[in-house]
Coordinates of C-alpha atoms in Angstrom, one line a residue:
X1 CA 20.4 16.9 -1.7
X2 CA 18.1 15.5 -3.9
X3 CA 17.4 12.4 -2.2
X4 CA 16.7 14.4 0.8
X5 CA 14.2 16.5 -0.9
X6 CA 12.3 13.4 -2.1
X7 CA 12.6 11.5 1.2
X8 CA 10.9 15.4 3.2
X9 CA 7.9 15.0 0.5
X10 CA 7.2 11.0 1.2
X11 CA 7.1 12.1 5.2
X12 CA 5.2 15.0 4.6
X13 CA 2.6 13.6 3.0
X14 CA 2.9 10.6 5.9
X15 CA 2.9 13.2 8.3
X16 CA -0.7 14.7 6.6
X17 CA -2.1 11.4 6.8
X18 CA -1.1 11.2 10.5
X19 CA -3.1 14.7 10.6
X20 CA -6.3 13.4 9.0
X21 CA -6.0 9.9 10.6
X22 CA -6.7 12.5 13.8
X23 CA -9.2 14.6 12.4
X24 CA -11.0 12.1 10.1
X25 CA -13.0 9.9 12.9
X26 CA -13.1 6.8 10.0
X27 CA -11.2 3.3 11.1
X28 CA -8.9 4.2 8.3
X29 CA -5.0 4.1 8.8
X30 CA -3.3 7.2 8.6
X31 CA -0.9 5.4 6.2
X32 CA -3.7 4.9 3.9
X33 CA -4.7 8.5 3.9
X34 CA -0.7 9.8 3.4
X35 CA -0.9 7.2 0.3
X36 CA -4.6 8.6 -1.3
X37 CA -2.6 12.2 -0.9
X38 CA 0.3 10.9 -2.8
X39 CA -1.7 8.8 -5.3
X40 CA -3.9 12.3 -5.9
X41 CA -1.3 14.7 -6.0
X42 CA 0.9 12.1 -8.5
X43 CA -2.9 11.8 -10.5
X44 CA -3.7 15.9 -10.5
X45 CA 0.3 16.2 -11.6
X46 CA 0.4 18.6 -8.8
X47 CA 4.2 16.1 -7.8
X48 CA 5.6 14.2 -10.9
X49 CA 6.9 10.6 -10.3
X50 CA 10.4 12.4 -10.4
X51 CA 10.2 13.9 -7.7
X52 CA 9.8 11.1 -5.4
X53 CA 11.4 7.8 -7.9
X54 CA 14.5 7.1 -6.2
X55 CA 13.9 7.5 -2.8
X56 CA 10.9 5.6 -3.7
X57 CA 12.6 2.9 -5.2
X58 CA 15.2 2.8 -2.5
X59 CA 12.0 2.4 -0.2
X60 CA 10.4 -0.5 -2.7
X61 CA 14.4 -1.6 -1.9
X62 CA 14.6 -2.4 1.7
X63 CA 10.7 -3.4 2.3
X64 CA 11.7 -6.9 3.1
X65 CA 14.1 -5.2 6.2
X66 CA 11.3 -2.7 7.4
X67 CA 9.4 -6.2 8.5
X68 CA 11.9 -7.3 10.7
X69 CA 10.2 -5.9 13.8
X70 CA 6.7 -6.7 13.2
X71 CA 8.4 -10.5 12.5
X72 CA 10.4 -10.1 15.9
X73 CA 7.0 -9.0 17.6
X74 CA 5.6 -12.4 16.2
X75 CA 8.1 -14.7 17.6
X76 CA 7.6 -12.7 21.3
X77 CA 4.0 -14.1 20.8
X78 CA 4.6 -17.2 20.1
X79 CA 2.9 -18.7 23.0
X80 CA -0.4 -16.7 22.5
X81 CA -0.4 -17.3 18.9
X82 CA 0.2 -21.2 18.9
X83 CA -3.1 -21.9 20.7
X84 CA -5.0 -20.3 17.9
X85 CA -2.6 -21.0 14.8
X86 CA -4.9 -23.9 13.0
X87 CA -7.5 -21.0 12.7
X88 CA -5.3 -18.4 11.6
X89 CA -3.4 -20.8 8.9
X90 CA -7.2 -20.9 7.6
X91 CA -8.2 -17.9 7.3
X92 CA -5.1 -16.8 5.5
X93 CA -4.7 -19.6 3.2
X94 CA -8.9 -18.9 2.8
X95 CA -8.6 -14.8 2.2
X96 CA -5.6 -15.3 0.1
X97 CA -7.7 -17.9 -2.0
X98 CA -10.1 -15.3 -2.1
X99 CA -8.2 -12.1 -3.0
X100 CA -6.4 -14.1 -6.2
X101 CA -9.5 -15.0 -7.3
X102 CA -11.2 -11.9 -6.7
X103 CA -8.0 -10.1 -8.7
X104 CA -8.2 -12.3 -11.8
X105 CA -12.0 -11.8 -12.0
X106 CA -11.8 -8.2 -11.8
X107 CA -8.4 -8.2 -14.3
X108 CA -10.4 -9.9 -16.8
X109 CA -13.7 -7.5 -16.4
X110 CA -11.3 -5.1 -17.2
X111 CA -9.6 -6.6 -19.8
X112 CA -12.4 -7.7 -21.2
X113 CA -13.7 -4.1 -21.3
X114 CA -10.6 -2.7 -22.7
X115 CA -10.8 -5.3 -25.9
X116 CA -14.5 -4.6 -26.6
X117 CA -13.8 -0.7 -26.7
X118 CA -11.0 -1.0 -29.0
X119 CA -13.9 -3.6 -31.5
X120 CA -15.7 -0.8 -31.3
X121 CA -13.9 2.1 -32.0

């Protein structure tokens, strides 16, 4: 029963973010907004991380599975996709280039930041 509690809280707040996604005219998924509720209701302590860890980690779980379609979909594009797939190769080896560096410049900012607070204090 507990499970089932946890799981009726993660599609709630999916639901809500389906809600605002409609209301909100931004070019922001709704997932993004159900995950901003869940991120400020976990932050506000309003939900604790118990109430939503194992269904949540179950989740975390089978992510590989739950990309299965979107992979299928792919392979039913094949022939639109192959015309363009040097370009698209390109730009994803070129924004993941991008997003590590990005990530370790703004890790060590904040490292960085962390050690010279702790000098000073």
């Amino acid at each position: 029963m507990k499970e089932f509690k946890q799981f009726t809280i993660i599609i709630f707040l999916s639901f809500l973010g389906e809600v605002l996604h409609a209301l909100i005219p931004f070019p922001i998924p709704a997932s993004i907004y159900g995950i901003i509720l869940l991120f400020l209701l976990l932050e506000r302590k309003v939900l604790a991380l118990e109430d939503i860890s194992e269904v949540s980690s179950f989740l975390l779980f089978i992510m590989p599975v739950l990309f299965v379609p979107a992979a299928v979909g792919l392979i039913e594009a094949w022939d639109e996709l192959r015309a363009s797939l040097t370009a698209y190769v390109t730009i994803i080896i070129a924004v993941t280039f991008i997003v590590m560096v990005s990530t370790g410049h703004i890790t060590q900012f904040f490292l960085n930041r962390t050690k010279a607070k702790d000098k000073n204090s």
